[in-house]
PDB file of C-alpha atoms in Angstrom:
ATOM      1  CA  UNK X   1      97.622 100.650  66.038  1.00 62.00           C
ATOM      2  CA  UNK X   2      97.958 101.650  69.620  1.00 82.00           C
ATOM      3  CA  UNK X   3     101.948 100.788  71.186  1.00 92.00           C
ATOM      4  CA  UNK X   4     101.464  98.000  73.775  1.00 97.00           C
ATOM      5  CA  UNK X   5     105.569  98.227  75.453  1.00 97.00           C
ATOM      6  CA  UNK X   6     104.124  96.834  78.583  1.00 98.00           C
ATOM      7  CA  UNK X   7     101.402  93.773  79.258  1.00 98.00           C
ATOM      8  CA  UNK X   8     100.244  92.014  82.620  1.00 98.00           C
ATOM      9  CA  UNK X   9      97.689  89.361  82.459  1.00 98.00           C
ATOM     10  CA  UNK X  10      95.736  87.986  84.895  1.00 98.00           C
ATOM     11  CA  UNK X  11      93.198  85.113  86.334  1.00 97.00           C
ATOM     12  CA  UNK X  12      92.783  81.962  86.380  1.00 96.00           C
ATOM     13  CA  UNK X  13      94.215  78.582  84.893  1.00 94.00           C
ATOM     14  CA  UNK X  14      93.036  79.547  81.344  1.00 96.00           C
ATOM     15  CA  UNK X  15      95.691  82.507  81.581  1.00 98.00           C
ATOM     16  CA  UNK X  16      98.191  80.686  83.629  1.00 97.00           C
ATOM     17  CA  UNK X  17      98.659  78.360  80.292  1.00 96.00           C
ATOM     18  CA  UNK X  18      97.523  75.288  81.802  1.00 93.00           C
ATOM     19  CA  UNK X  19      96.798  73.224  79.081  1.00 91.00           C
ATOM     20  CA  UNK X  20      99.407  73.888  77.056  1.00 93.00           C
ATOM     21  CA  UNK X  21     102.355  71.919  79.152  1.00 89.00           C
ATOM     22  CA  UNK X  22     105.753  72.468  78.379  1.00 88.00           C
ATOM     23  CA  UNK X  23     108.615  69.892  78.321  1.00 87.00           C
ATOM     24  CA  UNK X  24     110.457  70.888  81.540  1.00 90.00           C
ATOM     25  CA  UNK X  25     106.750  70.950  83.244  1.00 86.00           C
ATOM     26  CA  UNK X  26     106.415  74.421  83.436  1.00 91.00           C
ATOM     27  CA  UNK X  27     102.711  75.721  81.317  1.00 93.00           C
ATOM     28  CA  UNK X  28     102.768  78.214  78.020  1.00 93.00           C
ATOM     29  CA  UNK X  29      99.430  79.430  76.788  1.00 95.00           C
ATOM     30  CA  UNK X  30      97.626  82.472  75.309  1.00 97.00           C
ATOM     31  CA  UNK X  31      99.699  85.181  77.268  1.00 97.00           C
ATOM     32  CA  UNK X  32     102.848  84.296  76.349  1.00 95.00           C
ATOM     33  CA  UNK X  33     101.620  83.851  72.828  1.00 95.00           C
ATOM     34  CA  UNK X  34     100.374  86.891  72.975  1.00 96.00           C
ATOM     35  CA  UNK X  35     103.460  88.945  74.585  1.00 96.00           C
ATOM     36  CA  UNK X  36     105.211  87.740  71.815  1.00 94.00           C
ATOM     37  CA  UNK X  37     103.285  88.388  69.027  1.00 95.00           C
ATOM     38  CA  UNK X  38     102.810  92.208  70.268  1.00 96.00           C
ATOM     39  CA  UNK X  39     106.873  92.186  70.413  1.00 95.00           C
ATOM     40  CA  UNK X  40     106.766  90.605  66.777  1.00 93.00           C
ATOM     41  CA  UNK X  41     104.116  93.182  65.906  1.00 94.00           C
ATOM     42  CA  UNK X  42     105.904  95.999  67.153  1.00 95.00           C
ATOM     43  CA  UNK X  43     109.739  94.906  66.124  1.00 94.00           C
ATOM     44  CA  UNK X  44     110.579  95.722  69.861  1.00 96.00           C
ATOM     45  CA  UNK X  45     110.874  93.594  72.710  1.00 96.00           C
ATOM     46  CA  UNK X  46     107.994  93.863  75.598  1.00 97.00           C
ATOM     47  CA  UNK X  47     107.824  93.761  79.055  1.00 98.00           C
ATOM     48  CA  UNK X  48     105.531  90.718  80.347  1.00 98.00           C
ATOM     49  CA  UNK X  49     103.973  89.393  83.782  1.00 98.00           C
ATOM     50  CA  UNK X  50     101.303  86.941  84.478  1.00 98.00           C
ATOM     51  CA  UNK X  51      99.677  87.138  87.756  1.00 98.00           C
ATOM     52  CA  UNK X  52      97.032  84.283  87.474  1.00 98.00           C
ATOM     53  CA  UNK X  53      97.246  81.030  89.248  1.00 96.00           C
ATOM     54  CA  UNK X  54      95.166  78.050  88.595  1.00 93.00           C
ATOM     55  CA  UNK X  55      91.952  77.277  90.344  1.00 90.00           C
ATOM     56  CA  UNK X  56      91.043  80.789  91.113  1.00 93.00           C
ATOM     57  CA  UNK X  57      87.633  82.107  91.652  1.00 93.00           C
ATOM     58  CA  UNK X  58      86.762  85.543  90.961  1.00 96.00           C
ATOM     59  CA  UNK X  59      86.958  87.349  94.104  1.00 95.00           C
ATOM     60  CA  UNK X  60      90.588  85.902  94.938  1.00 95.00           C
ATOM     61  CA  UNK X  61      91.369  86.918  91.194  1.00 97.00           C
ATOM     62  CA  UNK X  62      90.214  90.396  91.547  1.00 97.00           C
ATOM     63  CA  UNK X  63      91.727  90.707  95.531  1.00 96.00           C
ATOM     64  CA  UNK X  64      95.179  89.346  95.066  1.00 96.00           C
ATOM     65  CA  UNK X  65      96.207  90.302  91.461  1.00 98.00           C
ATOM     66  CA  UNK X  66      94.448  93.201  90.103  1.00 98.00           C
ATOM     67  CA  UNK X  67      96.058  95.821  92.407  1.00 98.00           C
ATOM     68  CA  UNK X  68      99.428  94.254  92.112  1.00 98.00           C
ATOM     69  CA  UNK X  69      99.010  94.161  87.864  1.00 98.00           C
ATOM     70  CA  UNK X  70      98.074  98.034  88.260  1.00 98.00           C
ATOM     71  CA  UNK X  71     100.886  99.036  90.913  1.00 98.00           C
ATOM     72  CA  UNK X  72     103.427  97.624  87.880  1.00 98.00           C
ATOM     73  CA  UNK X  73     101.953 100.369  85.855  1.00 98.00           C
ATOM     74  CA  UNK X  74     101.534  98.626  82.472  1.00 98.00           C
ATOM     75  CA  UNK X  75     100.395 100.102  79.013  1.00 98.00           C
ATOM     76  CA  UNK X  76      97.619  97.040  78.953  1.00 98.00           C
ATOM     77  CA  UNK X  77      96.480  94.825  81.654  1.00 98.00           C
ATOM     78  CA  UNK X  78      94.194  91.596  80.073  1.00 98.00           C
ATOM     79  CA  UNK X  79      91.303  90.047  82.769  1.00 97.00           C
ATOM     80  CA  UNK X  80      89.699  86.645  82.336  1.00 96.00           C
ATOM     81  CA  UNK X  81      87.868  85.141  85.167  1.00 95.00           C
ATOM     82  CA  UNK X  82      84.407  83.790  86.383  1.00 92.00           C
ATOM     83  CA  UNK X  83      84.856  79.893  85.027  1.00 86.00           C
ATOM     84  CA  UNK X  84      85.431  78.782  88.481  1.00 86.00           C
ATOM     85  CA  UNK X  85      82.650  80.666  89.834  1.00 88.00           C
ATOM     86  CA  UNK X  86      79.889  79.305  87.138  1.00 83.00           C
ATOM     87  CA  UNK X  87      80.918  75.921  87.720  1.00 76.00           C
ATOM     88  CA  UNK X  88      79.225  76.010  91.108  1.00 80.00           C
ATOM     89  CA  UNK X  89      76.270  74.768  91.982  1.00 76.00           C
ATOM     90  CA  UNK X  90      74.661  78.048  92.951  1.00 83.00           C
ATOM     91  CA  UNK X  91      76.314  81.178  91.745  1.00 87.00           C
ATOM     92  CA  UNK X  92      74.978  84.399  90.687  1.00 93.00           C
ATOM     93  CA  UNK X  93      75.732  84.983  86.826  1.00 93.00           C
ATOM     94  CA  UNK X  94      75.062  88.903  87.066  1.00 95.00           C
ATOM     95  CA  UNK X  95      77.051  89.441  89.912  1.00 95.00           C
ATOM     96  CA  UNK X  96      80.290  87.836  88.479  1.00 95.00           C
ATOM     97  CA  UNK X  97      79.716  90.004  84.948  1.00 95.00           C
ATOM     98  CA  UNK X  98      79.543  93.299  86.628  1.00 96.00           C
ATOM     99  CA  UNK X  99      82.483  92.125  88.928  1.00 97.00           C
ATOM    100  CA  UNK X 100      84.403  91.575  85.732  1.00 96.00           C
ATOM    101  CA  UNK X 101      83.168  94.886  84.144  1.00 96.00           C
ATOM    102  CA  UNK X 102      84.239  96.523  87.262  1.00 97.00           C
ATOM    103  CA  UNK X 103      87.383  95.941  87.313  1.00 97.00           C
ATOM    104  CA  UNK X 104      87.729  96.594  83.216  1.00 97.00           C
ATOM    105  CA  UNK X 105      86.749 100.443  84.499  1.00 97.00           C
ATOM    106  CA  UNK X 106      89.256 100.638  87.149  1.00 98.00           C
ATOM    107  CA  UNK X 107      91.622  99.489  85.048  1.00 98.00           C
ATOM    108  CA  UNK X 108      91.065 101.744  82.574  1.00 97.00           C
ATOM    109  CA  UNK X 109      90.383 104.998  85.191  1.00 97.00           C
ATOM    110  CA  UNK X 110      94.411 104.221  86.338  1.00 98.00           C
ATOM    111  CA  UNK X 111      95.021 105.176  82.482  1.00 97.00           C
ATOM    112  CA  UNK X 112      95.884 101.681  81.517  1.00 97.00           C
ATOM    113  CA  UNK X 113      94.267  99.805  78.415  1.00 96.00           C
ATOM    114  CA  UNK X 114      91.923  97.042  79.989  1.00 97.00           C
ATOM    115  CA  UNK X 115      91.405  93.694  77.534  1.00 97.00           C
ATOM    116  CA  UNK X 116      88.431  91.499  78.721  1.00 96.00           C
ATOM    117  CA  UNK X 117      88.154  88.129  77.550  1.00 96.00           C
ATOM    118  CA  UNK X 118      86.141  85.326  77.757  1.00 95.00           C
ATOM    119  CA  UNK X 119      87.685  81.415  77.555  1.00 94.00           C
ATOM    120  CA  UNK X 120      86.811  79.293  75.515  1.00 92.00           C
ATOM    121  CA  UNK X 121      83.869  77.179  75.359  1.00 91.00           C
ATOM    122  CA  UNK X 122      84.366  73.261  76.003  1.00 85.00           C
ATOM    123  CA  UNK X 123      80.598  72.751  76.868  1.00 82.00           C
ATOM    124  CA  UNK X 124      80.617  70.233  73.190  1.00 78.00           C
ATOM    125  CA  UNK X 125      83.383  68.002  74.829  1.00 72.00           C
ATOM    126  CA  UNK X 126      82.756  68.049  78.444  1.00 69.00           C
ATOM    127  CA  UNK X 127      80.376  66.211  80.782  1.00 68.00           C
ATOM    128  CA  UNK X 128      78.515  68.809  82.031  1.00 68.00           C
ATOM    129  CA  UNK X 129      78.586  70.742  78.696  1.00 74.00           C
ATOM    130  CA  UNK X 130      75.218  71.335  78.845  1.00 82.00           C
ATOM    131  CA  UNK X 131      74.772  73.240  82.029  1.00 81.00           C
ATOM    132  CA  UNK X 132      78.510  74.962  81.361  1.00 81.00           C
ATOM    133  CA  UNK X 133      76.629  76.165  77.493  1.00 91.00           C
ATOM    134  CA  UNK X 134      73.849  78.006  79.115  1.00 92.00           C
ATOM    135  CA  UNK X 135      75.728  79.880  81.706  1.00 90.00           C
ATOM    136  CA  UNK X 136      78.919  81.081  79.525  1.00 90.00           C
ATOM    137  CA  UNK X 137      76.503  82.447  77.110  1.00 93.00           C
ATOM    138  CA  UNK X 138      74.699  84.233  80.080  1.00 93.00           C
ATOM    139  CA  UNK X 139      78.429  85.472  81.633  1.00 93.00           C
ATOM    140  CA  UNK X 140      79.291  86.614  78.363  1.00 92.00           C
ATOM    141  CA  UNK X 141      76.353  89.016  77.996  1.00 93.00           C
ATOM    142  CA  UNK X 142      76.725  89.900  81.122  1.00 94.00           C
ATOM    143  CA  UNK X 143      80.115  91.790  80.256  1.00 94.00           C
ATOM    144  CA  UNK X 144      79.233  92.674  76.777  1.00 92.00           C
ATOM    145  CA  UNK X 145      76.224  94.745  78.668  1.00 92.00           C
ATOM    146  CA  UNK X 146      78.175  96.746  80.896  1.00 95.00           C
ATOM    147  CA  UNK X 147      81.464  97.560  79.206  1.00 94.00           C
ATOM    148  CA  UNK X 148      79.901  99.584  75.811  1.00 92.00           C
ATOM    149  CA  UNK X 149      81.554 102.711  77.236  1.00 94.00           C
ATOM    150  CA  UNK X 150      84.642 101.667  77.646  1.00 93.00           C
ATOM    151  CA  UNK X 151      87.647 102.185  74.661  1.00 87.00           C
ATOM    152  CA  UNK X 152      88.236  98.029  75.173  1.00 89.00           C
ATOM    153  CA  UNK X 153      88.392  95.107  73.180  1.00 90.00           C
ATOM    154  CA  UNK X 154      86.497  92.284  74.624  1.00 94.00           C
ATOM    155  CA  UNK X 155      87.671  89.395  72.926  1.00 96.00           C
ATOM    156  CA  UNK X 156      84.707  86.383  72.582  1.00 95.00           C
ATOM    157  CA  UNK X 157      86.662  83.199  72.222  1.00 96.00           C
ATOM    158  CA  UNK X 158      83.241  81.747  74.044  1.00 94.00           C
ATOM    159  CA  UNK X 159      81.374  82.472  71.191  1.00 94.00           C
ATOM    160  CA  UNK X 160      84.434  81.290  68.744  1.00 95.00           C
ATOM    161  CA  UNK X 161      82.725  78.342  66.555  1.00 93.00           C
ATOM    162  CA  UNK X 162      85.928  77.079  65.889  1.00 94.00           C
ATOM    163  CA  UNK X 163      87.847  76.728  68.977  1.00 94.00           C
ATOM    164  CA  UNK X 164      84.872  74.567  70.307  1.00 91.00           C
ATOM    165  CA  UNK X 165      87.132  71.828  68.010  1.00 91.00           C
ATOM    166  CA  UNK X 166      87.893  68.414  70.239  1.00 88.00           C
ATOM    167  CA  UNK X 167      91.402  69.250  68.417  1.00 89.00           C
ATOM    168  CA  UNK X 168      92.535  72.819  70.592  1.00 92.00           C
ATOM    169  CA  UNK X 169      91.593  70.931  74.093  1.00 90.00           C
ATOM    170  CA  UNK X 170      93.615  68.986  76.520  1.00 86.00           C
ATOM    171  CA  UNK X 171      92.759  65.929  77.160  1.00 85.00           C
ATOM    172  CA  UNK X 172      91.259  67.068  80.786  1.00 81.00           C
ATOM    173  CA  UNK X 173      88.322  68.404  78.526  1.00 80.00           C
ATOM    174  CA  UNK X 174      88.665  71.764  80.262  1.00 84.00           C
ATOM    175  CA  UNK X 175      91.661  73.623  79.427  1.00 90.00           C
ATOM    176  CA  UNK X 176      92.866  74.353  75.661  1.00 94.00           C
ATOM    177  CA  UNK X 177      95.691  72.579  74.571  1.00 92.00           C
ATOM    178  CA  UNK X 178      99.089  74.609  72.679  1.00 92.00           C
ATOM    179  CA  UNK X 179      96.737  74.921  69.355  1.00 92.00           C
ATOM    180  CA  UNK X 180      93.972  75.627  71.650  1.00 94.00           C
ATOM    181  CA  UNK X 181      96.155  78.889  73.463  1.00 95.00           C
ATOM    182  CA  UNK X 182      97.544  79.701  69.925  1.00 94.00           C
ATOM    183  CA  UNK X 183      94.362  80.493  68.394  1.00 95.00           C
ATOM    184  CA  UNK X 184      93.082  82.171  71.578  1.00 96.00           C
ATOM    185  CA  UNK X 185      96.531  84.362  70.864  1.00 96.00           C
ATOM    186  CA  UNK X 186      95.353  84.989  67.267  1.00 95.00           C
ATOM    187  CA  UNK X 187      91.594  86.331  68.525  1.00 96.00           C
ATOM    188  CA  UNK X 188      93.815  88.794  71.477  1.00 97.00           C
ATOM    189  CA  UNK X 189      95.529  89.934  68.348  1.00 95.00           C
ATOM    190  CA  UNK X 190      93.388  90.588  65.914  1.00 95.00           C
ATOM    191  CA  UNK X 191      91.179  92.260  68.784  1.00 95.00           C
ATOM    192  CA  UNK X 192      94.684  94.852  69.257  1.00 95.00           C
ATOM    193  CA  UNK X 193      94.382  95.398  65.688  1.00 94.00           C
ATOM    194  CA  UNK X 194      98.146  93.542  65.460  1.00 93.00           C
ATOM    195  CA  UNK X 195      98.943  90.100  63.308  1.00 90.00           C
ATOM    196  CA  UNK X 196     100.079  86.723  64.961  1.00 87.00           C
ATOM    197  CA  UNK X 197     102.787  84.410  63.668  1.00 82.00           C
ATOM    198  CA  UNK X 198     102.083  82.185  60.495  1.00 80.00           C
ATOM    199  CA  UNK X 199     104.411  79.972  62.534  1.00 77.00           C
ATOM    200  CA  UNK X 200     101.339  79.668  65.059  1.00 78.00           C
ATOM    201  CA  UNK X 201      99.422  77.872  62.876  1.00 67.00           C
ATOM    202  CA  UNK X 202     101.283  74.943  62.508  1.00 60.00           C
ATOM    203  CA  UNK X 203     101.075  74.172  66.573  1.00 62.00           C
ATOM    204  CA  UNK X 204      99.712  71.091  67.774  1.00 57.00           C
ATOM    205  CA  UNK X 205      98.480  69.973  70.963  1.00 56.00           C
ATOM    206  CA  UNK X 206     100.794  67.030  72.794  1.00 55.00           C
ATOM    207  CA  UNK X 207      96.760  66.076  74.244  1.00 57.00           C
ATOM    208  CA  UNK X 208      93.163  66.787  72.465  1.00 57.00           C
ATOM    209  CA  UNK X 209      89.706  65.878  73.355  1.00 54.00           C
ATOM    210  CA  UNK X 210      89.246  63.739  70.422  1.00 55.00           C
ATOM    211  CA  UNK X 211      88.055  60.468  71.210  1.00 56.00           C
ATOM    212  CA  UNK X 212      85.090  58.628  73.787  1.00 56.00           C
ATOM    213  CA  UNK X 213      85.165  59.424  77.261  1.00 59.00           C
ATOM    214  CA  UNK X 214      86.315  56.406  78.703  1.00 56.00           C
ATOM    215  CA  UNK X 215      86.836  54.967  82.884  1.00 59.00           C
ATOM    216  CA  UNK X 216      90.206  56.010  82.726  1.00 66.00           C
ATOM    217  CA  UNK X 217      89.048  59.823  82.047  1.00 53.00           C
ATOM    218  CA  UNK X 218      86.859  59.885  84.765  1.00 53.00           C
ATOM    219  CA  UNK X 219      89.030  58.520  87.245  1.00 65.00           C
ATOM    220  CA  UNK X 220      92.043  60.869  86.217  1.00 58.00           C
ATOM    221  CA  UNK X 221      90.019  64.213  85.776  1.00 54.00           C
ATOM    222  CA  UNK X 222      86.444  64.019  86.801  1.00 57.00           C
ATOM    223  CA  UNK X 223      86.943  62.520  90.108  1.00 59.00           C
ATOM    224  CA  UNK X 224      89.221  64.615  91.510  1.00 60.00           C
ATOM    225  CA  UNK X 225      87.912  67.609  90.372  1.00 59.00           C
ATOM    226  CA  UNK X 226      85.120  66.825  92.074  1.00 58.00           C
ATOM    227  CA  UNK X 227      86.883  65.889  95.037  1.00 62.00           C
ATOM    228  CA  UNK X 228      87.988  69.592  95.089  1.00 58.00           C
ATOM    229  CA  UNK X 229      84.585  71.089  94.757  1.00 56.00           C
ATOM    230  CA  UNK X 230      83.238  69.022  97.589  1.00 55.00           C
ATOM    231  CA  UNK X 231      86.058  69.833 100.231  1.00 61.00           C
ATOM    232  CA  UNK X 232      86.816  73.443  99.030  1.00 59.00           C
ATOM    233  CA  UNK X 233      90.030  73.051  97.699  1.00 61.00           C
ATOM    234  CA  UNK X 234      91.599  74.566  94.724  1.00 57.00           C
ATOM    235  CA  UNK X 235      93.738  73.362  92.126  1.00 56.00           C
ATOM    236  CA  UNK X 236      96.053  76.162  92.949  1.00 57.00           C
ATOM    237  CA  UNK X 237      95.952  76.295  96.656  1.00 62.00           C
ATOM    238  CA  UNK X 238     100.114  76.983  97.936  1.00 73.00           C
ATOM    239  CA  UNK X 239     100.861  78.393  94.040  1.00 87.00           C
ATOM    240  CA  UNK X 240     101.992  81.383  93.443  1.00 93.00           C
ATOM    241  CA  UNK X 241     101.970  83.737  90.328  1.00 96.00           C
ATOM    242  CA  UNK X 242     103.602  82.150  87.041  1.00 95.00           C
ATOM    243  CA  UNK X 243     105.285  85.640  86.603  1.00 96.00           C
ATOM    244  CA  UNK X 244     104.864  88.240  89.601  1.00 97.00           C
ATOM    245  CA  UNK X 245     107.532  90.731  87.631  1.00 97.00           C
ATOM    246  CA  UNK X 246     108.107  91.855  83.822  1.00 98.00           C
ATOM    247  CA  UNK X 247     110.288  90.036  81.963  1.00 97.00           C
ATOM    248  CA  UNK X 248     111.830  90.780  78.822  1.00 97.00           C
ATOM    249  CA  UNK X 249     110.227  89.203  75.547  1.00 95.00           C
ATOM    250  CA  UNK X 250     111.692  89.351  72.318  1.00 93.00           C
ATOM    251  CA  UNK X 251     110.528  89.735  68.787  1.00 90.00           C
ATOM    252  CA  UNK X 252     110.108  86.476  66.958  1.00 81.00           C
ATOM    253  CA  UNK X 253     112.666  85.477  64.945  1.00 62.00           C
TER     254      UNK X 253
END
């Protein structure tokens, strides 16, 4: 088991934590999950940032936060990204993989431990599930293809029959919920070769996608969403990084 004293993760909403709300309104998710369970792992604290912000694309992923997550020198740095980009109406598939798998080698040429990850799938609860099905699976090979050489884990929650359950999403039908980021935790983990909480388990989501779509859904989540894809606008437009500097993060007790 290779010492992790130091993780940054970055991309998108899925590794912001949105999904998995909090109550003083700030988000959780995987990440944090996961900087703890290393610190459990280990029995030693860890030093954590999180660079994503919501509603990020790719190239704005790769531009603004991977140099900044390598400058802070980390043992590991985790990448997630691309679900923006194939929800587009035109958007080349191979292009975004071997963006991803780029930045896995650069990562890994400054001497730091790359973890590539793919979100999970919520093509069985979503409108468009369809379409979103056929190009994750495409993205996901895409990666897998060009990242054989490197000494990485690449951690398939796509492909994860189990977190495609109504019960680990939100109830925007797009982001996991706390269960949702808690088993997401448990695949980083297991991928690291390290065990996750029992205590995880037991987590619920406060939302889930159980249930009919009904008016109300559409008017709350679809609508605006794609009122942002029309106008260009991002979810995360005037955010900035959940955690732009290491913090401290404990063992659990």
């Amino acid at each position: 088991m290779q010492r992790i004293g130091s993780f940054v993760a970055i991309g998108d909403s899925f590794t912001e934590g949105v999904g998995d709300e909090l109550p003083d309104g700030s988000v959780r998710g995987w990440a944090d999950f996961v900087a703890a369970g290393l610190a459990s792992a280990q029995g030693a604290p860890v030093r954590y940032a999180n660079l994503a912000i919501r509603g990020r694309k790719l190239g704005p992923i790769l531009h603004e936060q991977l140099d900044a997550a390598i400058a802070l020198g980390p043992d590991a740095i985790s990448i997630n990204g691309g679900g923006n980009d194939i929800l587009r109406p035109k958007v080349s598939i191979e292009h975004v993989g071997e963006r991803l798998a780029d930045a896995a080698h650069r990562i890994a040429a400054a001497g730091i431990r790359p973890i590539l990850l793919s979100g999970g799938n919520p093509s069985g609860v979503m409108p468009i599930g369809a379409v979103m099905q056929r190009r994750g699976d495409a993205l996901a090979r895409a990666v897998e293809s060009r990242i054989g050489d490197l000494d990485a884990p690449y951690v398939d929650n796509w492909s994860d029959p189990e977190l495609a359950a109504p019960r680990f999403w939100s109830r925007d039908r797009l982001h996991l919920n706390a269960a949702g980021h808690a088993h997401v935790a448990r695949n980083v983990l297991r991928a690291l070769g390290m065990p996750a909480p029992e205590t995880w388990r037991d987590l619920a989501g406060a939302s889930t996608a159980e249930g009919r779509r009904d008016l109300m859904y559409y008017r709350e989540y679809v609508l605006p969403w794609l009122g942002r894809r029309f106008t260009g606008r991002s979810s995360g437009d005037g955010r900035d990084p959940k955690l732009p500097a290491f913090v401290e993060v404990p063992p659990i007790v």
